XYZ file of C-alpha atoms in Angstrom:
690
model
C 35.425 -0.986 5.335
C 31.768 -1.291 5.352
C 30.882 2.389 4.345
C 33.669 1.933 1.623
C 32.241 -1.537 0.395
C 28.541 0.139 0.179
C 30.197 3.116 -1.294
C 31.755 1.424 -4.231
C 28.612 -1.239 -4.857
C 25.949 1.627 -5.153
C 28.050 3.879 -7.048
C 27.990 1.293 -9.829
C 24.606 1.763 -10.193
C 23.290 3.720 -13.103
C 20.398 5.848 -12.526
C 19.062 5.494 -16.238
C 18.638 1.493 -15.216
C 16.281 2.312 -12.219
C 12.481 2.616 -12.480
C 12.920 5.558 -9.983
C 15.593 7.950 -8.541
C 15.550 6.157 -5.288
C 19.220 5.614 -4.783
C 20.701 8.946 -3.264
C 23.642 10.461 -3.994
C 26.324 10.055 -1.126
C 29.844 10.588 -0.442
C 32.019 8.160 1.682
C 34.339 10.335 3.905
C 37.153 8.175 5.663
C 37.423 10.846 8.310
C 33.793 12.088 8.719
C 33.407 12.608 12.758
C 35.946 13.358 15.459
C 35.624 12.241 18.449
C 38.037 12.236 21.317
C 41.018 12.746 18.929
C 39.772 9.894 16.797
C 38.329 9.913 13.232
C 35.305 7.687 12.497
C 33.948 7.382 8.917
C 30.594 8.491 7.590
C 28.389 8.729 5.034
C 27.382 12.605 3.284
C 23.964 12.027 1.607
C 22.265 14.496 -0.688
C 19.184 16.401 0.696
C 16.030 14.653 -0.155
C 12.749 16.959 -1.074
C 10.087 14.520 0.122
C 7.636 13.399 3.252
C 8.240 9.965 4.955
C 5.876 7.139 3.743
C 3.963 7.824 7.056
C 3.451 11.271 6.793
C 2.304 10.758 3.096
C 0.003 8.131 4.005
C -1.504 10.239 6.601
C -2.274 13.083 3.936
C -3.405 10.524 1.329
C -5.197 7.576 2.917
C -8.244 8.229 1.160
C -6.784 8.761 -2.233
C -6.678 5.283 -3.237
C -5.724 5.878 -6.756
C -2.377 7.315 -5.607
C -1.710 4.589 -3.414
C -2.105 2.018 -5.725
C 0.646 3.823 -7.986
C 2.987 3.815 -4.861
C 2.388 0.181 -4.208
C 3.654 -0.073 -7.927
C 6.631 1.648 -7.195
C 7.459 0.010 -3.921
C 7.093 -3.456 -5.947
C 9.685 -2.115 -8.555
C 11.869 -0.950 -5.798
C 11.962 -4.120 -4.011
C 12.406 -6.211 -7.472
C 15.450 -3.910 -7.986
C 16.690 -4.283 -4.800
C 16.554 -8.308 -5.150
C 17.977 -8.359 -8.582
C 20.828 -6.566 -7.433
C 21.397 -8.351 -4.390
C 20.937 -5.577 -2.255
C 18.858 -5.104 1.143
C 18.445 -1.862 3.217
C 18.184 -3.513 6.886
C 15.872 -0.726 8.205
C 13.131 -0.835 5.839
C 10.477 1.443 7.517
C 8.257 4.194 6.908
C 10.951 6.837 8.027
C 13.498 5.482 5.427
C 11.124 5.652 2.525
C 10.432 9.234 1.664
C 7.872 10.033 -1.251
C 8.957 12.812 -3.616
C 6.845 15.412 -4.836
C 6.352 13.504 -8.083
C 5.154 10.393 -6.130
C 8.768 8.183 -6.666
C 10.281 7.004 -3.697
C 13.550 7.464 -1.922
C 15.547 5.435 0.301
C 17.719 7.181 2.798
C 19.830 5.865 5.732
C 22.183 3.456 4.348
C 23.760 2.724 7.534
C 22.536 -0.799 7.587
C 22.865 -1.529 4.188
C 23.583 -5.018 2.946
C 25.823 -5.234 -0.507
C 27.334 -8.862 -1.763
C 30.716 -7.776 -0.646
C 29.641 -7.475 2.906
C 28.459 -11.309 2.795
C 29.476 -13.452 6.312
C 29.453 -9.989 7.990
C 27.125 -9.349 10.999
C 24.700 -6.644 10.551
C 25.240 -3.133 12.152
C 21.795 -2.966 13.330
C 18.425 -4.831 13.711
C 15.680 -2.303 12.310
C 12.785 -0.409 13.468
C 10.970 -2.941 15.830
C 7.682 -2.282 14.295
C 8.696 -3.486 10.674
C 10.911 -6.676 11.847
C 10.341 -10.241 12.291
C 10.396 -11.345 15.964
C 13.153 -13.959 15.185
C 15.372 -11.669 13.357
C 19.053 -10.992 15.175
C 22.311 -9.202 14.345
C 23.419 -12.360 12.883
C 20.899 -11.659 10.274
C 22.495 -10.001 7.589
C 22.243 -11.012 3.740
C 19.859 -10.418 0.776
C 16.625 -11.484 2.383
C 16.830 -9.350 5.651
C 14.053 -6.997 3.914
C 11.325 -9.687 3.110
C 9.562 -9.541 6.284
C 9.538 -5.702 6.448
C 8.796 -5.349 2.641
C 5.491 -7.535 2.963
C 4.484 -5.465 6.313
C 4.749 -2.486 4.231
C 2.911 -4.121 1.389
C 0.122 -5.297 3.508
C -0.750 -1.771 5.048
C -0.482 0.173 1.486
C -2.821 -2.811 0.048
C -5.091 -2.693 2.861
C -5.524 0.833 2.635
C -5.846 1.023 -0.943
C -8.639 -1.348 -0.743
C -10.339 0.301 2.447
C -9.197 3.759 3.306
C -11.381 3.365 6.716
C -8.668 0.880 7.712
C -6.244 3.557 8.208
C -8.391 5.209 10.826
C -9.398 1.896 12.769
C -5.685 0.503 13.084
C -3.472 3.478 12.798
C -2.878 5.636 16.186
C -1.912 9.214 15.437
C 1.584 10.271 16.411
C 2.554 6.275 16.651
C 5.426 4.708 14.775
C 4.042 2.233 12.610
C 1.371 2.245 9.266
C -1.131 -0.399 10.467
C 1.060 -3.052 12.525
C 3.311 -3.044 15.275
C 5.694 -5.438 16.820
C 2.702 -6.608 19.476
C 0.832 -7.612 16.626
C 4.097 -9.952 15.366
C 4.875 -11.044 19.196
C 1.009 -12.446 19.294
C -1.024 -12.431 16.238
C -3.592 -14.655 17.416
C -4.662 -12.222 20.098
C -4.147 -9.262 17.913
C -7.051 -7.030 17.278
C -5.515 -5.452 14.372
C -4.596 -8.991 12.572
C -8.502 -9.928 13.493
C -9.763 -6.989 11.796
C -7.917 -7.792 8.575
C -8.616 -11.219 8.803
C -12.421 -10.409 9.120
C -12.048 -7.872 6.255
C -14.898 -8.664 3.196
C -11.784 -8.154 0.641
C -10.189 -11.428 0.038
C -7.116 -9.854 -0.976
C -6.689 -8.146 2.590
C -7.648 -11.746 4.538
C -4.884 -13.424 2.107
C -2.340 -10.874 2.769
C -2.680 -10.602 6.624
C -2.780 -14.676 6.769
C 0.581 -14.225 4.893
C 2.195 -12.305 7.148
C 1.102 -14.021 9.965
C 2.578 -17.345 8.552
C 5.734 -15.492 8.073
C 6.074 -14.211 11.929
C 7.438 -17.748 13.350
C 9.617 -18.499 10.095
C 13.290 -18.062 9.950
C 14.101 -14.970 7.630
C 16.066 -16.997 5.037
C 12.768 -18.983 4.467
C 10.773 -16.022 3.755
C 9.760 -15.147 0.193
C 10.705 -11.751 -1.444
C 7.867 -9.422 -2.379
C 9.406 -9.508 -5.598
C 8.512 -13.297 -5.890
C 4.737 -12.534 -5.248
C 4.248 -15.819 -3.424
C 1.485 -15.440 -0.890
C 0.609 -19.060 0.987
C -2.882 -20.542 -0.497
C -3.015 -18.408 -3.296
C -0.466 -19.088 -5.823
C -1.164 -19.355 -9.501
C -0.303 -22.463 -11.612
C 3.005 -21.251 -12.425
C 3.930 -20.561 -9.047
C 5.069 -17.155 -9.460
C 2.697 -15.074 -8.282
C -0.835 -14.354 -6.731
C -3.661 -15.080 -8.847
C -6.315 -12.448 -9.024
C -10.380 -13.736 -9.014
C -12.004 -13.164 -12.129
C -13.004 -14.974 -15.401
C -9.478 -15.675 -16.610
C -8.181 -17.994 -19.374
C -9.645 -21.463 -19.691
C -7.395 -24.655 -20.259
C -8.216 -23.938 -23.884
C -6.592 -20.900 -24.189
C -9.856 -18.756 -24.476
C -11.698 -16.526 -21.428
C -14.250 -18.614 -19.902
C -17.094 -16.344 -20.556
C -16.188 -16.675 -24.586
C -15.707 -20.441 -24.245
C -19.130 -21.043 -23.474
C -20.315 -19.404 -26.454
C -18.363 -21.255 -29.094
C -20.080 -23.328 -31.661
C -19.560 -27.368 -31.710
C -19.413 -28.468 -35.027
C -18.921 -32.042 -36.020
C -18.667 -32.957 -32.107
C -15.661 -30.507 -30.912
C -14.973 -26.988 -30.728
C -13.788 -25.126 -33.681
C -10.036 -24.893 -34.228
C -8.740 -21.364 -34.762
C -8.994 -20.448 -38.575
C -6.252 -21.797 -41.120
C -4.389 -19.802 -43.245
C -3.211 -21.241 -46.770
C -6.498 -22.611 -47.991
C -6.546 -23.261 -51.874
C -8.136 -25.796 -54.231
C -5.262 -28.557 -54.105
C -6.451 -31.744 -55.383
C -8.899 -32.439 -58.471
C -11.380 -35.130 -57.352
C -12.868 -37.867 -59.961
C -16.229 -35.587 -59.967
C -14.320 -32.323 -60.488
C -12.988 -34.366 -63.800
C -16.272 -35.798 -64.639
C -17.868 -32.082 -64.174
C -15.398 -30.161 -66.006
C -15.228 -32.851 -69.273
C -19.397 -32.905 -69.109
C -19.627 -29.259 -69.319
C -17.174 -29.032 -72.019
C -18.245 -31.915 -73.880
C -21.798 -30.882 -73.514
C -20.775 -26.887 -74.723
C -19.061 -28.245 -77.498
C -21.708 -30.593 -78.746
C -24.291 -28.327 -78.649
C -21.991 -25.767 -80.618
C -21.278 -28.296 -83.273
C -24.873 -29.172 -83.432
C -25.473 -25.887 -84.210
C -22.857 -25.090 -86.317
C -23.620 -28.079 -88.446
C -27.352 -27.341 -88.996
C -28.365 -30.618 -87.351
C -30.748 -28.351 -84.820
C -32.376 -25.058 -85.919
C -31.282 -21.785 -84.119
C -34.253 -22.278 -81.433
C -33.410 -25.348 -80.428
C -29.663 -24.703 -80.086
C -30.306 -21.504 -77.798
C -32.474 -23.191 -75.726
C -30.085 -26.584 -75.374
C -27.234 -23.696 -74.699
C -29.388 -22.087 -72.037
C -29.937 -25.518 -70.613
C -26.619 -26.690 -71.044
C -25.542 -23.540 -69.292
C -27.859 -23.550 -66.484
C -26.929 -27.228 -65.615
C -23.231 -26.412 -65.877
C -23.712 -23.401 -63.395
C -25.654 -25.364 -61.144
C -23.237 -28.428 -61.393
C -20.515 -26.054 -60.579
C -22.105 -24.586 -57.903
C -22.811 -28.000 -56.095
C -19.467 -28.830 -57.019
C -17.915 -25.807 -55.418
C -19.894 -26.261 -52.322
C -19.032 -29.958 -51.949
C -15.151 -29.018 -51.879
C -14.134 -29.633 -47.960
C -12.091 -26.459 -48.210
C -14.948 -24.339 -49.317
C -17.234 -26.068 -46.434
C -14.572 -25.357 -43.571
C -13.870 -21.537 -44.799
C -17.600 -20.882 -44.703
C -18.096 -22.469 -41.247
C -15.464 -20.171 -40.122
C -16.839 -17.472 -42.054
C -20.244 -17.997 -40.104
C -18.785 -18.878 -36.686
C -16.479 -15.873 -36.839
C -19.408 -13.493 -37.952
C -21.457 -14.787 -35.194
C -18.621 -14.441 -32.622
C -17.901 -10.887 -33.773
C -21.866 -9.747 -33.456
C -21.502 -11.406 -29.870
C -18.504 -9.520 -28.707
C -19.939 -6.357 -29.870
C -17.960 -2.922 -29.253
C -15.517 -3.192 -26.425
C -14.836 0.237 -26.706
C -18.288 1.369 -26.005
C -18.447 -1.076 -22.975
C -14.999 0.204 -22.055
C -16.265 3.820 -21.618
C -19.600 2.452 -19.814
C -17.200 0.645 -17.436
C -15.204 3.592 -16.834
C -18.091 5.489 -15.953
C -19.274 3.203 -13.551
C -15.967 2.707 -11.956
C -15.600 6.497 -11.717
C -19.236 6.949 -10.226
C -18.307 3.926 -8.022
C -15.198 5.857 -7.036
C -17.096 8.919 -6.059
C -19.611 7.131 -4.105
C -17.200 5.025 -2.271
C -15.222 8.384 -1.476
C -17.937 9.976 -0.140
C -18.929 6.969 2.028
C -15.370 6.618 3.343
C -15.286 10.546 3.887
C -18.450 10.551 5.816
C -17.143 7.569 7.716
C -14.068 8.993 8.537
C -15.528 12.230 9.531
C -18.179 10.195 11.779
C -15.135 8.147 13.187
C -13.342 11.656 13.720
C -15.990 12.992 15.684
C -16.010 10.094 17.998
C -12.144 10.126 18.347
C -12.422 13.878 19.459
C -15.365 13.277 21.862
C -13.130 10.498 23.093
C -10.196 13.039 23.592
C -12.199 15.574 24.793
C -13.591 12.950 27.480
C -10.207 11.679 28.229
C -9.004 15.655 28.813
C -11.822 16.167 30.870
C -11.130 13.318 33.239
C -7.586 14.278 33.183
C -8.293 18.107 34.366
C -10.744 17.061 37.000
C -8.213 14.318 38.289
C -5.473 16.992 38.101
C -7.209 19.448 40.178
C -8.192 16.872 42.738
C -4.861 15.900 42.982
C -3.670 19.333 43.160
C -6.011 19.682 46.216
C -4.541 16.456 47.881
C -0.947 17.496 47.171
C -1.693 20.912 48.786
C -2.986 19.485 51.865
C -0.225 17.062 51.697
C 2.428 19.750 51.743
C 0.540 21.765 54.364
C 0.424 18.564 56.546
C 4.276 17.776 56.102
C 4.883 21.423 57.504
C 2.861 20.725 60.656
C 4.255 17.351 61.156
C 7.810 18.856 60.825
C 6.581 22.006 62.760
C 5.679 19.433 65.517
C 8.646 17.545 65.590
C 10.829 20.907 65.676
C 8.645 21.869 68.439
C 9.192 18.896 70.490
C 13.073 19.100 69.807
C 13.079 22.454 71.177
C 13.504 21.254 75.249
C 16.615 19.001 73.797
C 17.972 21.780 71.844
C 17.627 24.740 73.840
C 20.713 24.081 76.395
C 22.994 23.670 73.366
C 21.674 26.781 71.842
C 22.146 28.716 74.806
C 25.642 27.619 75.214
C 26.444 28.496 71.737
C 24.781 31.981 72.025
C 27.327 32.924 74.458
C 29.697 33.166 71.609
C 27.973 35.962 69.798
C 29.207 38.851 71.843
C 27.323 42.380 70.951
C 30.786 44.205 71.240
C 31.171 42.576 67.652
C 28.307 44.493 66.086
C 28.328 47.547 68.731
C 28.838 49.856 65.748
C 25.565 48.861 64.346
C 23.806 49.162 67.585
C 25.131 52.435 68.351
C 29.076 52.558 69.350
C 30.893 52.610 72.743
C 28.286 54.556 74.829
C 25.793 52.249 74.367
C 27.693 49.124 74.395
C 28.784 50.087 78.072
C 24.983 50.611 79.012
C 24.521 46.982 78.050
C 27.239 45.667 79.886
C 26.099 47.612 82.970
C 22.793 46.161 82.553
C 23.891 42.770 82.468
C 23.898 42.110 78.621
C 26.781 41.325 76.761
C 25.932 38.000 74.776
C 23.122 37.013 72.720
C 22.559 34.764 75.604
C 22.133 37.438 78.348
C 18.567 38.422 76.754
C 15.655 36.673 75.382
C 13.626 39.754 73.617
C 12.561 43.157 73.944
C 9.595 44.710 74.579
C 9.163 47.647 72.064
C 7.015 50.714 73.073
C 6.478 53.949 70.534
C 9.561 55.640 71.936
C 10.880 53.775 74.863
C 11.861 50.106 75.053
C 12.966 47.334 77.566
C 15.102 44.357 77.066
C 14.381 41.119 78.647
C 17.284 39.490 80.199
C 17.862 35.775 80.561
C 16.860 35.877 84.567
C 13.465 36.999 83.565
C 13.594 40.654 84.463
C 13.284 43.524 82.079
C 15.698 46.499 82.139
C 15.643 49.637 80.708
C 19.098 50.290 78.551
C 19.950 54.097 78.233
C 20.492 54.908 74.569
C 18.499 51.766 73.573
C 15.334 52.972 72.219
C 12.437 51.194 69.993
C 14.672 51.066 67.120
C 17.894 49.796 68.658
C 15.773 47.336 70.822
C 14.152 45.503 67.277
C 17.550 45.457 65.931
C 19.060 43.898 69.008
C 16.037 41.279 68.885
C 16.468 40.626 65.307
C 20.335 40.188 65.722
C 19.683 37.546 68.086
C 16.657 36.044 66.419
C 19.033 35.284 63.124
C 21.805 33.622 65.493
C 19.086 31.697 66.916
C 17.832 30.243 63.376
C 21.634 29.526 62.432
C 22.382 27.716 65.560
C 19.150 25.722 65.269
C 20.068 24.632 61.971
C 23.303 23.883 63.060
C 22.011 21.921 66.090
C 23.385 18.458 66.256
C 21.036 17.483 68.745
C 17.692 16.347 67.461
C 14.106 14.565 68.824
C 14.888 10.983 69.866
C 13.795 8.662 67.088
C 10.910 6.926 69.338
C 9.228 10.850 70.302
C 9.961 11.129 66.155
C 7.861 7.950 65.253
C 5.262 9.183 68.224
C 4.897 12.511 66.489
C 4.740 10.651 62.869
C 1.962 8.304 64.457
C 0.125 11.033 65.088
C 0.036 12.254 61.827
C -0.270 9.145 59.921
C -3.951 8.883 59.833
C -4.422 12.134 58.259
C -1.432 10.972 55.706
C -3.268 7.582 55.107
C -6.665 9.909 54.532
C -4.984 11.831 51.920
C -3.162 8.849 50.256
C -6.923 7.403 49.880
C -8.393 10.167 48.539
C -5.685 10.548 45.992
C -6.049 6.780 44.926
C -9.836 7.201 44.848
C -9.214 10.147 42.535
C -6.854 7.709 40.380
C -9.305 4.764 40.557
C -12.153 7.413 39.720
C -10.498 8.709 36.641
C -9.250 5.645 35.275
C -12.975 4.143 35.689
C -14.193 7.238 33.745
C -11.721 6.663 31.096
C -12.341 2.930 30.817
C -16.421 3.694 30.811
C -15.699 6.731 27.895
C -13.178 3.968 25.717
C -15.994 1.377 26.385
C -18.707 3.478 25.102
C -17.128 5.107 22.474
C -15.606 1.766 21.485
C -19.520 0.530 21.333
C -20.451 3.618 19.247
C -17.087 2.821 16.864
C -18.465 -0.900 16.511
C -22.171 0.123 15.698
C -20.753 2.797 13.269
C -18.649 -0.098 11.557
C -21.485 -2.561 11.674
C -23.907 0.316 10.119
C -21.162 0.815 7.842
C -20.711 -2.764 7.112
C -23.472 -3.234 4.218
C -22.469 -0.243 2.345
C -18.817 -1.461 2.716
C -19.960 -5.165 1.083
C -21.870 -3.531 -1.340
C -19.071 -1.353 -2.455
C -16.575 -4.689 -2.189
C -19.195 -6.669 -4.528
C -19.482 -3.740 -6.895
C -15.639 -3.006 -7.022
C -15.397 -6.895 -7.753
C -18.207 -6.810 -10.462
C -16.068 -4.229 -12.185
C -12.587 -5.936 -11.832
C -14.594 -9.007 -13.203
C -16.229 -6.976 -16.153
C -13.075 -5.269 -16.754
C -11.158 -8.764 -16.961
C -13.845 -9.728 -19.217
C -13.544 -6.733 -21.089
C -9.570 -7.145 -21.833
C -10.464 -10.929 -22.898
C -13.227 -9.553 -25.332
C -10.374 -7.160 -26.750
C -7.969 -9.467 -27.248
C -10.555 -11.922 -28.925
C -11.568 -9.176 -30.994
C -8.257 -8.627 -32.213
C -7.523 -12.452 -33.048
C -10.974 -12.602 -34.590
C -10.157 -9.476 -37.100
C -7.187 -11.429 -37.797
C -8.792 -14.501 -38.446
C -11.534 -12.385 -40.730
C -8.629 -11.046 -42.444
C -7.381 -14.666 -43.260
C -11.018 -15.463 -44.257
C -11.126 -12.569 -46.462
C -8.137 -13.920 -48.443
C -9.604 -17.504 -48.384
C -13.062 -16.254 -49.744
C -10.982 -14.569 -52.848
C -8.607 -17.858 -53.024
C -12.031 -20.243 -52.686
C -14.371 -18.597 -55.037
C -16.514 -19.981 -57.503
C -14.549 -18.216 -60.238
C -11.568 -19.640 -58.997
C -13.080 -22.859 -58.581
C -13.996 -22.754 -62.569
C -10.526 -22.015 -63.177
C -9.438 -24.498 -61.401
C -11.504 -27.340 -62.931
C -9.164 -27.099 -66.233
C -6.126 -28.485 -66.410
C -2.854 -25.981 -66.250
C -2.087 -27.143 -69.580
C -5.372 -25.694 -70.951
C -5.249 -22.343 -72.201
C -8.880 -20.940 -71.986
C -8.099 -18.218 -74.642
C -6.514 -20.524 -77.128
C -9.568 -22.998 -76.279
C -12.062 -20.268 -77.102
C -10.361 -19.485 -80.396
C -10.093 -22.926 -81.569
C -13.855 -23.018 -81.002
C -14.484 -20.169 -82.834
C -12.327 -21.530 -85.480
C -14.408 -24.750 -85.709
C -17.282 -22.591 -86.121
C -15.537 -20.699 -89.028
C -15.072 -23.747 -90.873
C -18.569 -24.789 -90.681
C -19.801 -21.791 -91.834
C -17.390 -21.618 -95.151
C -18.096 -25.324 -95.986
C -21.855 -25.715 -95.528
C -23.230 -22.488 -96.609
C -25.123 -23.783 -99.792
C -26.314 -26.958 -97.832
C -27.910 -24.886 -95.379
C -29.810 -22.708 -97.895
C -30.863 -26.168 -99.590
C -32.301 -27.417 -96.380
C -29.883 -30.155 -95.596
C -29.881 -30.560 -91.977
C -26.939 -33.029 -91.507
C -23.081 -32.724 -92.179
C -21.787 -35.209 -94.739
C -18.409 -35.120 -93.322
C -16.488 -35.351 -89.889
C -15.569 -31.446 -88.554
C -11.922 -30.313 -89.367
C -9.098 -28.467 -87.574
C -10.893 -26.673 -84.996
C -12.519 -29.867 -83.493
C -9.454 -31.945 -83.718
C -7.564 -28.903 -81.980
C -10.103 -28.490 -79.326
C -10.372 -32.087 -78.489
C -6.279 -32.376 -78.492
C -6.168 -29.695 -75.913
C -8.747 -30.517 -73.401
C -8.854 -34.640 -73.391
C -5.445 -35.557 -72.193
C -5.510 -32.750 -69.577
C -9.048 -33.581 -67.804
C -8.018 -37.565 -67.987
C -4.668 -36.811 -66.363
């Protein structure tokens, strides 16, 4: 049922909705494996091209850009799992594969949790180097990956910030990234955690503190990686880790720019308002318009009626025009809308000049960052090479010490084997008197007649019987010459047996020795236990001496290994100490570059805002121009063209009625203006007064 629920739930995922193709295609087989006539279900999964996360990190731990990209993909993966309510159950380096294109794949779905399995126990507890010490089989829900995810995220983030941490904290051929189960069981005495907590990078320290704080907390209380909550470093919204730098201030502007804002009328200026126009005419505006028109008309009438001569009229017109223009400018500048527009234009211009060209600064920052990355990469490469040399030296010293110890142990072992043989031979020799009578009795059962054909036939057998030799117990050996031989009977006499030469005597001797060996092995009678202890006690000092030599060799090897470890460890510490100023400098440079990048992003945002405000101000400059103000002075009911025609009509009338009087030298009109003047006053007066 478990596999069927997993299959049904994951099959509902659409590949197009995923940030990366982490879900592998698989097939649920109800009859997957047959064991002892019983079928068991299984998941048939597609073949995946890629490396495990551990293999990939071993090959790419110095490529910080690739690791940062992997961190982003890992966060996307955890966010999508959390959104779907799914947990892997055994999140570790072996179940996360990195494809050739850098995207991640999840494999091994045996411990997977899906909502349909809620309330059931877990199928496994996961890899011990990635799980909380408090996790049990009863912990089975959407949050069972939280601890593992933070452990992996901490490892990736630490290596991305400082690749030398991989060399310091990861052990070759180990089943972990930077941390293992021993670190979680006792974080207070963990050298790995101590290294991370003392690192110059505050981000590494904060993540290490966060993982330590999760070690003794129930899984249900742990935040997910998608929540991004790290104790002690949470932003104001409680939704993520805030980065250091010059971020937005309370006013919404970057702090670096906030200090440069001009203060007007005791407060920081507000953003530019749109829609500014001349809306209400003040009493001064009406008086200015009425005065300008009245003076202009008066001068025109005086000139037309001949009251003033042409020169005086021209001077008066110039004076009236200059005064009107000056009054118009003063009136225009006194408008609140115009003052605000001019003030905002000045401030925006100043801010634009201070912001400068973010594009050029961005290019320079990119160049500096690239140079910093190259220098840091060279430093890390040199540091890693030095660390590798020390590691190789340590391994060679270990191998030499191990080889010397093995040689000594081999010599001791050979002597122990030789001494064991001598002890057994002594025991066997001491047991011979107790075994001899039984063996002699048993030798009587081996008659020569049974083997006479091999010896020489009936004639030789009869000769042996005549010599008193019928069984293996009747003789003890042979005296062999070049051509003749004597057999030694059990009574000690040597006899010559016809037909038994040197060759047959040797065959008889070997036949008897084989029977003896068989009987000795089968002999139920051994050396008494007390005598065995006596023999063993006689050999015990020599065995103790060999054991002492073996212990001395092991102790000397252990001491030599410890000495090499301490010496290499001291050299490693010196190397780290010598490298620390460069690490601190690189860290400070990265923080400065990050701060400048943050400022640059703020400048770009502010530049865009200022450009929008500048565009708004451009429209306002047109809407609040001097000409617009002059047009604004006149009421909406006054038609400027009609007013011009009326003034022209007034001039024409005067010219037609008084030519003779002007020629006769009369200077003053005898009557009022006619229709033109009346029309002008009718058009202007009500509008201005209204």
